[in-house]
Short mmCIF file of N, CA, C and O in Angstrom, two decimals:
data_model
loop_
_atom_site.label_atom_id
_atom_site.label_comp_id
_atom_site.label_asym_id
_atom_site.label_seq_id
_atom_site.Cartn_x
_atom_site.Cartn_y
_atom_site.Cartn_z
N UNK A 1 97.60 95.21 84.05
CA UNK A 1 98.61 96.18 83.65
C UNK A 1 98.09 97.60 83.90
O UNK A 1 96.97 97.93 83.55
N UNK A 2 98.88 98.44 84.53
CA UNK A 2 98.51 99.80 84.85
C UNK A 2 98.91 100.70 83.68
O UNK A 2 100.03 100.65 83.21
N UNK A 3 97.97 101.51 83.25
CA UNK A 3 98.27 102.42 82.16
C UNK A 3 98.59 103.80 82.70
O UNK A 3 98.25 104.14 83.83
N UNK A 4 99.22 104.60 81.88
CA UNK A 4 99.58 105.97 82.24
C UNK A 4 98.34 106.79 82.57
O UNK A 4 98.36 107.64 83.42
N UNK A 5 97.24 106.53 81.92
CA UNK A 5 96.00 107.29 82.07
C UNK A 5 95.40 107.16 83.47
O UNK A 5 94.74 108.06 83.94
N UNK A 6 95.61 106.03 84.13
CA UNK A 6 94.99 105.79 85.43
C UNK A 6 95.51 106.72 86.52
O UNK A 6 94.81 106.98 87.49
N UNK A 7 96.71 107.24 86.37
CA UNK A 7 97.29 108.10 87.39
C UNK A 7 97.72 109.42 86.77
O UNK A 7 98.85 109.84 86.92
N UNK A 8 96.78 110.08 86.12
CA UNK A 8 97.11 111.35 85.47
C UNK A 8 97.38 112.43 86.50
O UNK A 8 97.00 112.32 87.67
N UNK A 9 98.01 113.46 86.09
CA UNK A 9 98.34 114.56 87.00
C UNK A 9 97.08 115.19 87.56
O UNK A 9 97.02 115.51 88.75
N UNK A 10 96.05 115.35 86.75
CA UNK A 10 94.81 115.96 87.25
C UNK A 10 94.17 115.07 88.31
O UNK A 10 93.58 115.59 89.28
N UNK A 11 94.29 113.75 88.20
CA UNK A 11 93.78 112.86 89.25
C UNK A 11 94.56 113.04 90.55
O UNK A 11 93.98 113.06 91.64
N UNK A 12 95.86 113.17 90.43
CA UNK A 12 96.68 113.37 91.62
C UNK A 12 96.39 114.72 92.27
O UNK A 12 96.32 114.82 93.50
N UNK A 13 96.21 115.75 91.45
CA UNK A 13 95.88 117.07 91.99
C UNK A 13 94.51 117.04 92.67
O UNK A 13 94.34 117.57 93.77
N UNK A 14 93.54 116.38 92.05
CA UNK A 14 92.20 116.27 92.63
C UNK A 14 92.25 115.55 93.97
O UNK A 14 91.60 115.97 94.94
N UNK A 15 93.02 114.49 94.06
CA UNK A 15 93.14 113.74 95.32
C UNK A 15 93.82 114.59 96.39
O UNK A 15 93.42 114.58 97.55
N UNK A 16 94.84 115.34 96.00
CA UNK A 16 95.52 116.22 96.96
C UNK A 16 94.57 117.31 97.44
O UNK A 16 94.53 117.64 98.63
N UNK A 17 93.78 117.87 96.53
CA UNK A 17 92.78 118.87 96.91
C UNK A 17 91.78 118.28 97.91
O UNK A 17 91.43 118.92 98.90
N UNK A 18 91.33 117.06 97.65
CA UNK A 18 90.37 116.40 98.53
C UNK A 18 90.94 116.24 99.93
O UNK A 18 90.30 116.57 100.93
N UNK A 19 92.16 115.74 100.02
CA UNK A 19 92.80 115.55 101.32
C UNK A 19 93.00 116.86 102.07
O UNK A 19 92.69 116.98 103.26
N UNK A 20 93.50 117.87 101.35
CA UNK A 20 93.77 119.15 102.00
C UNK A 20 92.48 119.87 102.39
O UNK A 20 92.43 120.49 103.46
N UNK A 21 91.46 119.79 101.57
CA UNK A 21 90.19 120.42 101.93
C UNK A 21 89.58 119.76 103.17
O UNK A 21 89.06 120.44 104.06
N UNK A 22 89.66 118.44 103.23
CA UNK A 22 89.14 117.73 104.40
C UNK A 22 89.89 118.18 105.66
O UNK A 22 89.28 118.43 106.70
N UNK A 23 91.18 118.30 105.56
CA UNK A 23 92.00 118.74 106.68
C UNK A 23 91.66 120.18 107.08
O UNK A 23 91.51 120.49 108.26
N UNK A 24 91.53 121.05 106.10
CA UNK A 24 91.20 122.45 106.38
C UNK A 24 89.82 122.58 107.03
O UNK A 24 89.64 123.36 107.97
N UNK A 25 88.85 121.83 106.54
CA UNK A 25 87.51 121.89 107.13
C UNK A 25 87.53 121.41 108.58
O UNK A 25 86.82 121.94 109.43
N UNK A 26 88.32 120.42 108.84
CA UNK A 26 88.36 119.84 110.18
C UNK A 26 89.10 120.73 111.17
O UNK A 26 88.68 120.87 112.32
N UNK A 27 90.20 121.36 110.75
CA UNK A 27 91.07 122.01 111.71
C UNK A 27 91.25 123.52 111.56
O UNK A 27 91.74 124.16 112.48
N UNK A 28 90.88 124.11 110.43
CA UNK A 28 91.26 125.51 110.20
C UNK A 28 90.11 126.51 110.15
O UNK A 28 90.37 127.70 110.17
N UNK A 29 88.88 126.06 110.08
CA UNK A 29 87.76 127.00 110.05
C UNK A 29 87.53 127.50 111.47
O UNK A 29 87.23 126.73 112.37
N UNK A 30 87.66 128.81 111.67
CA UNK A 30 87.56 129.38 113.01
C UNK A 30 86.20 130.03 113.29
O UNK A 30 85.81 130.17 114.44
N UNK A 31 85.48 130.44 112.27
CA UNK A 31 84.19 131.11 112.46
C UNK A 31 83.20 130.14 113.09
O UNK A 31 82.84 129.13 112.48
N UNK A 32 82.74 130.40 114.32
CA UNK A 32 81.87 129.44 115.01
C UNK A 32 80.53 129.20 114.30
O UNK A 32 79.94 128.13 114.42
N UNK A 33 80.04 130.19 113.55
CA UNK A 33 78.78 130.01 112.82
C UNK A 33 78.92 128.97 111.72
O UNK A 33 78.00 128.25 111.39
N UNK A 34 80.12 128.88 111.16
CA UNK A 34 80.37 127.94 110.06
C UNK A 34 80.99 126.65 110.58
O UNK A 34 80.60 125.56 110.18
N UNK A 35 81.93 126.76 111.51
CA UNK A 35 82.69 125.61 111.98
C UNK A 35 81.81 124.51 112.55
O UNK A 35 82.04 123.32 112.31
N UNK A 36 80.78 124.88 113.29
CA UNK A 36 79.91 123.87 113.91
C UNK A 36 79.22 123.01 112.85
O UNK A 36 79.04 121.81 113.04
N UNK A 37 78.83 123.61 111.75
CA UNK A 37 78.14 122.86 110.69
C UNK A 37 79.12 122.06 109.82
O UNK A 37 78.79 120.98 109.35
N UNK A 38 80.31 122.61 109.63
CA UNK A 38 81.26 121.97 108.71
C UNK A 38 82.03 120.83 109.34
O UNK A 38 82.69 120.07 108.63
N UNK A 39 81.96 120.66 110.66
CA UNK A 39 82.66 119.52 111.27
C UNK A 39 82.01 118.21 110.88
O UNK A 39 82.64 117.17 110.92
N UNK A 40 80.74 118.25 110.46
CA UNK A 40 80.04 117.05 110.05
C UNK A 40 80.07 116.83 108.54
O UNK A 40 79.34 116.00 108.02
N UNK A 41 80.90 117.59 107.85
CA UNK A 41 81.00 117.50 106.39
C UNK A 41 82.15 116.57 106.01
O UNK A 41 83.23 116.63 106.59
N UNK A 42 81.90 115.72 105.02
CA UNK A 42 82.92 114.84 104.48
C UNK A 42 83.08 115.14 102.99
O UNK A 42 82.09 115.19 102.26
N UNK A 43 84.30 115.35 102.56
CA UNK A 43 84.58 115.56 101.14
C UNK A 43 84.68 114.18 100.51
O UNK A 43 85.55 113.39 100.86
N UNK A 44 83.76 113.87 99.57
CA UNK A 44 83.73 112.54 98.97
C UNK A 44 84.54 112.46 97.67
O UNK A 44 85.08 111.41 97.36
N UNK A 45 84.63 113.56 96.93
CA UNK A 45 85.36 113.52 95.67
C UNK A 45 85.64 114.94 95.20
O UNK A 45 84.96 115.89 95.61
N UNK A 46 86.63 115.09 94.35
CA UNK A 46 86.95 116.37 93.72
C UNK A 46 87.22 116.09 92.25
O UNK A 46 87.96 115.16 91.92
N UNK A 47 86.60 116.88 91.39
CA UNK A 47 86.87 116.81 89.94
C UNK A 47 87.45 118.15 89.51
O UNK A 47 86.86 119.19 89.78
N UNK A 48 88.60 118.09 88.85
CA UNK A 48 89.30 119.30 88.43
C UNK A 48 89.24 119.41 86.91
O UNK A 48 89.40 118.41 86.21
N UNK A 49 89.00 120.63 86.41
CA UNK A 49 89.03 120.83 84.96
C UNK A 49 90.46 120.69 84.46
O UNK A 49 91.42 120.78 85.24
N UNK A 50 90.62 120.50 83.17
CA UNK A 50 91.93 120.26 82.57
C UNK A 50 92.89 121.42 82.83
O UNK A 50 94.07 121.21 83.07
N UNK A 51 92.37 122.65 82.82
CA UNK A 51 93.23 123.82 83.03
C UNK A 51 93.37 124.22 84.51
O UNK A 51 93.97 125.23 84.82
N UNK A 52 92.80 123.42 85.41
CA UNK A 52 92.85 123.66 86.86
C UNK A 52 92.17 124.96 87.28
O UNK A 52 92.43 125.46 88.37
N UNK A 53 91.31 125.50 86.45
CA UNK A 53 90.63 126.76 86.78
C UNK A 53 89.45 126.53 87.73
O UNK A 53 89.11 127.41 88.52
N UNK A 54 88.82 125.38 87.64
CA UNK A 54 87.65 125.09 88.46
C UNK A 54 87.74 123.68 89.04
O UNK A 54 88.28 122.78 88.42
N UNK A 55 87.17 123.54 90.23
CA UNK A 55 87.11 122.22 90.87
C UNK A 55 85.71 122.03 91.45
O UNK A 55 85.22 122.89 92.18
N UNK A 56 85.08 120.91 91.09
CA UNK A 56 83.82 120.53 91.72
C UNK A 56 84.18 119.72 92.95
O UNK A 56 84.86 118.70 92.85
N UNK A 57 83.74 120.19 94.10
CA UNK A 57 84.03 119.52 95.36
C UNK A 57 82.73 118.87 95.83
O UNK A 57 81.79 119.55 96.19
N UNK A 58 82.70 117.55 95.78
CA UNK A 58 81.51 116.81 96.20
C UNK A 58 81.62 116.53 97.69
O UNK A 58 82.66 116.07 98.17
N UNK A 59 80.55 116.83 98.41
CA UNK A 59 80.56 116.64 99.86
C UNK A 59 79.25 116.01 100.32
O UNK A 59 78.24 116.05 99.63
N UNK A 60 79.31 115.42 101.48
CA UNK A 60 78.12 114.91 102.14
C UNK A 60 78.16 115.42 103.57
O UNK A 60 79.22 115.77 104.08
N UNK A 61 76.99 115.48 104.20
CA UNK A 61 76.91 116.00 105.56
C UNK A 61 76.08 115.07 106.42
O UNK A 61 75.00 114.63 106.01
N UNK A 62 76.58 114.80 107.60
CA UNK A 62 75.86 113.97 108.55
C UNK A 62 74.96 114.81 109.45
O UNK A 62 74.34 114.30 110.37
N UNK A 63 74.89 116.10 109.19
CA UNK A 63 74.08 117.00 110.01
C UNK A 63 72.59 116.84 109.73
O UNK A 63 71.78 117.33 110.48
N UNK A 64 72.23 116.16 108.66
CA UNK A 64 70.82 115.96 108.34
C UNK A 64 70.37 116.88 107.23
O UNK A 64 70.98 117.90 106.95
N UNK A 65 69.27 116.49 106.61
CA UNK A 65 68.77 117.25 105.46
C UNK A 65 68.23 118.62 105.85
O UNK A 65 68.19 119.52 105.02
N UNK A 66 67.81 118.79 107.09
CA UNK A 66 67.26 120.07 107.51
C UNK A 66 68.31 121.18 107.55
O UNK A 66 67.99 122.35 107.45
N UNK A 67 69.59 120.82 107.68
CA UNK A 67 70.65 121.83 107.71
C UNK A 67 71.43 121.87 106.39
O UNK A 67 72.45 122.55 106.32
N UNK A 68 70.94 121.19 105.38
CA UNK A 68 71.65 121.12 104.09
C UNK A 68 71.92 122.52 103.52
O UNK A 68 73.03 122.80 103.07
N UNK A 69 70.94 123.38 103.55
CA UNK A 69 71.10 124.73 102.99
C UNK A 69 72.13 125.53 103.79
O UNK A 69 72.96 126.24 103.21
N UNK A 70 72.12 125.41 105.11
CA UNK A 70 73.09 126.13 105.95
C UNK A 70 74.51 125.64 105.69
O UNK A 70 75.44 126.43 105.66
N UNK A 71 74.66 124.34 105.51
CA UNK A 71 75.99 123.76 105.22
C UNK A 71 76.48 124.27 103.87
O UNK A 71 77.64 124.68 103.74
N UNK A 72 75.61 124.28 102.87
CA UNK A 72 75.99 124.76 101.54
C UNK A 72 76.42 126.23 101.60
O UNK A 72 77.42 126.62 101.00
N UNK A 73 75.67 127.04 102.34
CA UNK A 73 76.03 128.45 102.48
C UNK A 73 77.36 128.62 103.22
O UNK A 73 78.18 129.47 102.87
N UNK A 74 77.57 127.80 104.25
CA UNK A 74 78.82 127.86 104.99
C UNK A 74 80.02 127.51 104.13
O UNK A 74 81.07 128.16 104.21
N UNK A 75 79.86 126.51 103.29
CA UNK A 75 80.95 126.13 102.38
C UNK A 75 81.22 127.25 101.38
O UNK A 75 82.38 127.58 101.10
N UNK A 76 80.17 127.85 100.84
CA UNK A 76 80.36 128.94 99.88
C UNK A 76 81.04 130.13 100.54
O UNK A 76 81.90 130.77 99.95
N UNK A 77 80.64 130.46 101.78
CA UNK A 77 81.25 131.58 102.49
C UNK A 77 82.72 131.33 102.78
O UNK A 77 83.51 132.27 102.81
N UNK A 78 83.08 130.09 103.01
CA UNK A 78 84.47 129.79 103.35
C UNK A 78 85.32 129.45 102.11
O UNK A 78 86.51 129.19 102.25
N UNK A 79 84.74 129.49 100.92
CA UNK A 79 85.46 129.10 99.70
C UNK A 79 86.71 129.95 99.46
O UNK A 79 87.76 129.42 99.09
N UNK A 80 86.63 131.24 99.68
CA UNK A 80 87.80 132.11 99.48
C UNK A 80 88.93 131.77 100.44
O UNK A 80 90.09 131.68 100.04
N UNK A 81 88.58 131.58 101.70
CA UNK A 81 89.58 131.19 102.70
C UNK A 81 90.21 129.85 102.35
O UNK A 81 91.43 129.69 102.39
N UNK A 82 89.36 128.88 101.97
CA UNK A 82 89.86 127.55 101.63
C UNK A 82 90.80 127.60 100.42
O UNK A 82 91.85 126.97 100.40
N UNK A 83 90.43 128.39 99.44
CA UNK A 83 91.25 128.51 98.23
C UNK A 83 92.60 129.14 98.57
O UNK A 83 93.64 128.71 98.08
N UNK A 84 92.59 130.16 99.41
CA UNK A 84 93.84 130.82 99.81
C UNK A 84 94.74 129.84 100.57
O UNK A 84 95.95 129.76 100.32
N UNK A 85 94.16 129.07 101.48
CA UNK A 85 94.94 128.10 102.23
C UNK A 85 95.47 126.98 101.33
O UNK A 85 96.57 126.49 101.53
N UNK A 86 94.67 126.57 100.35
CA UNK A 86 95.15 125.58 99.39
C UNK A 86 96.36 126.11 98.62
O UNK A 86 97.30 125.37 98.32
N UNK A 87 96.33 127.40 98.30
CA UNK A 87 97.45 128.03 97.60
C UNK A 87 98.74 127.97 98.41
O UNK A 87 99.83 127.92 97.84
N UNK A 88 98.62 127.97 99.72
CA UNK A 88 99.80 127.87 100.58
C UNK A 88 100.31 126.44 100.68
O UNK A 88 101.49 126.22 100.96
N UNK A 89 99.43 125.48 100.47
CA UNK A 89 99.79 124.07 100.64
C UNK A 89 100.19 123.38 99.33
O UNK A 89 101.04 122.50 99.34
N UNK A 90 99.54 123.73 98.25
CA UNK A 90 99.74 123.03 96.98
C UNK A 90 100.46 123.94 96.00
O UNK A 90 100.07 125.09 95.81
N UNK A 91 101.47 123.41 95.38
CA UNK A 91 102.26 124.19 94.42
C UNK A 91 101.85 123.83 93.00
O UNK A 91 102.43 122.95 92.37
N UNK A 92 100.79 124.49 92.52
CA UNK A 92 100.41 124.38 91.11
C UNK A 92 100.23 125.80 90.59
O UNK A 92 100.07 126.75 91.36
N UNK A 93 100.25 125.93 89.27
CA UNK A 93 100.20 127.24 88.64
C UNK A 93 98.97 128.04 89.05
O UNK A 93 99.05 129.21 89.34
N UNK A 94 97.82 127.37 89.09
CA UNK A 94 96.58 128.06 89.42
C UNK A 94 95.76 127.22 90.39
O UNK A 94 95.48 126.06 90.13
N UNK A 95 95.38 127.83 91.51
CA UNK A 95 94.49 127.15 92.45
C UNK A 95 93.08 127.29 91.90
O UNK A 95 92.64 128.39 91.60
N UNK A 96 92.36 126.18 91.76
CA UNK A 96 91.04 126.24 91.14
C UNK A 96 90.00 126.95 92.00
O UNK A 96 90.09 126.97 93.23
N UNK A 97 89.04 127.55 91.32
CA UNK A 97 87.87 128.11 91.98
C UNK A 97 87.04 126.92 92.46
O UNK A 97 86.83 125.97 91.72
N UNK A 98 86.57 126.97 93.69
CA UNK A 98 85.88 125.84 94.30
C UNK A 98 84.36 125.96 94.11
O UNK A 98 83.78 126.99 94.43
N UNK A 99 83.76 124.89 93.60
CA UNK A 99 82.31 124.81 93.43
C UNK A 99 81.85 123.60 94.23
O UNK A 99 82.22 122.46 93.91
N UNK A 100 81.05 123.83 95.26
CA UNK A 100 80.61 122.75 96.14
C UNK A 100 79.31 122.14 95.64
O UNK A 100 78.37 122.85 95.32
N UNK A 101 79.29 120.80 95.58
CA UNK A 101 78.13 120.06 95.08
C UNK A 101 77.78 119.00 96.12
O UNK A 101 78.64 118.20 96.51
N UNK A 102 76.52 119.00 96.55
CA UNK A 102 76.09 118.02 97.53
C UNK A 102 76.05 116.63 96.90
O UNK A 102 75.50 116.44 95.82
N UNK A 103 76.64 115.66 97.57
CA UNK A 103 76.69 114.27 97.09
C UNK A 103 75.71 113.44 97.92
O UNK A 103 75.97 113.15 99.09
N UNK A 104 74.60 113.09 97.32
CA UNK A 104 73.55 112.35 98.03
C UNK A 104 73.77 110.84 97.99
O UNK A 104 72.93 110.09 98.50
N UNK A 105 74.86 110.37 97.43
CA UNK A 105 75.07 108.93 97.28
C UNK A 105 75.15 108.20 98.62
O UNK A 105 74.63 107.10 98.76
N UNK A 106 75.79 108.81 99.61
CA UNK A 106 75.89 108.17 100.92
C UNK A 106 74.51 108.07 101.56
O UNK A 106 74.12 107.03 102.09
N UNK A 107 73.77 109.16 101.50
CA UNK A 107 72.40 109.18 102.03
C UNK A 107 71.52 108.15 101.32
O UNK A 107 70.76 107.42 101.94
N UNK A 108 71.65 108.09 100.01
CA UNK A 108 70.87 107.14 99.21
C UNK A 108 71.27 105.70 99.55
O UNK A 108 70.44 104.81 99.66
N UNK A 109 72.56 105.46 99.73
CA UNK A 109 73.03 104.13 100.10
C UNK A 109 72.51 103.69 101.45
O UNK A 109 72.12 102.53 101.63
N UNK A 110 72.47 104.61 102.40
CA UNK A 110 71.92 104.31 103.72
C UNK A 110 70.44 103.95 103.63
O UNK A 110 69.97 103.01 104.26
N UNK A 111 69.72 104.71 102.82
CA UNK A 111 68.28 104.46 102.62
C UNK A 111 68.07 103.07 102.00
O UNK A 111 67.23 102.29 102.47
N UNK A 112 68.83 102.75 100.95
CA UNK A 112 68.69 101.45 100.29
C UNK A 112 69.09 100.31 101.22
O UNK A 112 68.45 99.25 101.23
N UNK A 113 70.12 100.52 102.02
CA UNK A 113 70.53 99.51 102.98
C UNK A 113 69.42 99.24 104.00
O UNK A 113 69.16 98.09 104.37
N UNK A 114 68.74 100.30 104.42
CA UNK A 114 67.60 100.15 105.33
C UNK A 114 66.47 99.36 104.71
O UNK A 114 65.84 98.53 105.36
N UNK A 115 66.21 99.61 103.42
CA UNK A 115 65.18 98.86 102.71
C UNK A 115 65.54 97.38 102.62
O UNK A 115 64.68 96.51 102.82
N UNK A 116 66.78 97.09 102.34
CA UNK A 116 67.23 95.70 102.25
C UNK A 116 67.10 95.02 103.61
O UNK A 116 66.61 93.88 103.70
N UNK A 117 67.53 95.70 104.67
CA UNK A 117 67.41 95.14 106.02
C UNK A 117 65.95 94.86 106.37
O UNK A 117 65.63 93.81 106.95
N UNK A 118 65.05 95.78 106.01
CA UNK A 118 63.62 95.58 106.28
C UNK A 118 63.08 94.39 105.50
O UNK A 118 62.28 93.61 106.02
N UNK A 119 63.52 94.23 104.25
CA UNK A 119 63.07 93.10 103.44
C UNK A 119 63.57 91.78 104.01
O UNK A 119 62.83 90.79 104.04
N UNK A 120 64.80 91.73 104.48
CA UNK A 120 65.36 90.53 105.08
C UNK A 120 64.58 90.17 106.35
O UNK A 120 64.24 89.01 106.58
N UNK A 121 64.30 91.16 107.19
CA UNK A 121 63.52 90.94 108.41
C UNK A 121 62.13 90.41 108.07
O UNK A 121 61.63 89.49 108.71
N UNK A 122 61.52 90.99 107.06
CA UNK A 122 60.19 90.57 106.63
C UNK A 122 60.21 89.11 106.16
O UNK A 122 59.32 88.32 106.49
N UNK A 123 61.25 88.75 105.40
CA UNK A 123 61.39 87.37 104.93
C UNK A 123 61.59 86.40 106.09
O UNK A 123 61.05 85.30 106.09
N UNK A 124 62.36 86.82 107.09
CA UNK A 124 62.58 85.96 108.27
C UNK A 124 61.27 85.72 109.02
O UNK A 124 61.00 84.61 109.45
N UNK A 125 60.47 86.77 109.17
CA UNK A 125 59.19 86.65 109.87
C UNK A 125 58.23 85.75 109.10
O UNK A 125 57.53 84.94 109.67
N UNK A 126 58.20 85.88 107.78
CA UNK A 126 57.33 85.06 106.94
C UNK A 126 57.80 83.59 106.95
O UNK A 126 56.99 82.68 106.91
N UNK A 127 59.09 83.38 107.00
CA UNK A 127 59.64 82.02 106.99
C UNK A 127 59.42 81.29 108.31
O UNK A 127 59.36 80.07 108.34
N UNK A 128 59.33 82.03 109.40
CA UNK A 128 59.15 81.38 110.70
C UNK A 128 57.70 81.07 111.02
O UNK A 128 57.42 80.38 111.97
N UNK A 129 56.78 81.57 110.22
CA UNK A 129 55.35 81.30 110.47
C UNK A 129 54.93 79.95 109.99
O UNK A 129 55.33 79.22 109.26
#
């Protein structure tokens, strides 16, 4: 049974923000210093406060850990532009201030998957001896 709580308005707004931010990052950033780094960024989740004043935007980057700081700076520099564009796309009373947070879960999952694969290979080698 689906409850009213599972599809709250703030969840719907957060999902819409996630979709629109992903679209804006992919197609609307024109500054070449930022655009090159942000094409490898994926928005993984958005959490919105109850009053819609702030939004934590969780992202991951396939550009590698060496460019993590540059990607974070690029996102912060483009936050005003992104917020303004969101205001044109989404009709809510207040467009939230965007706070970008690096999401290491994908990176961590890849690392753990590699460890599991190595353990399976090791077991196969030991079993064939």
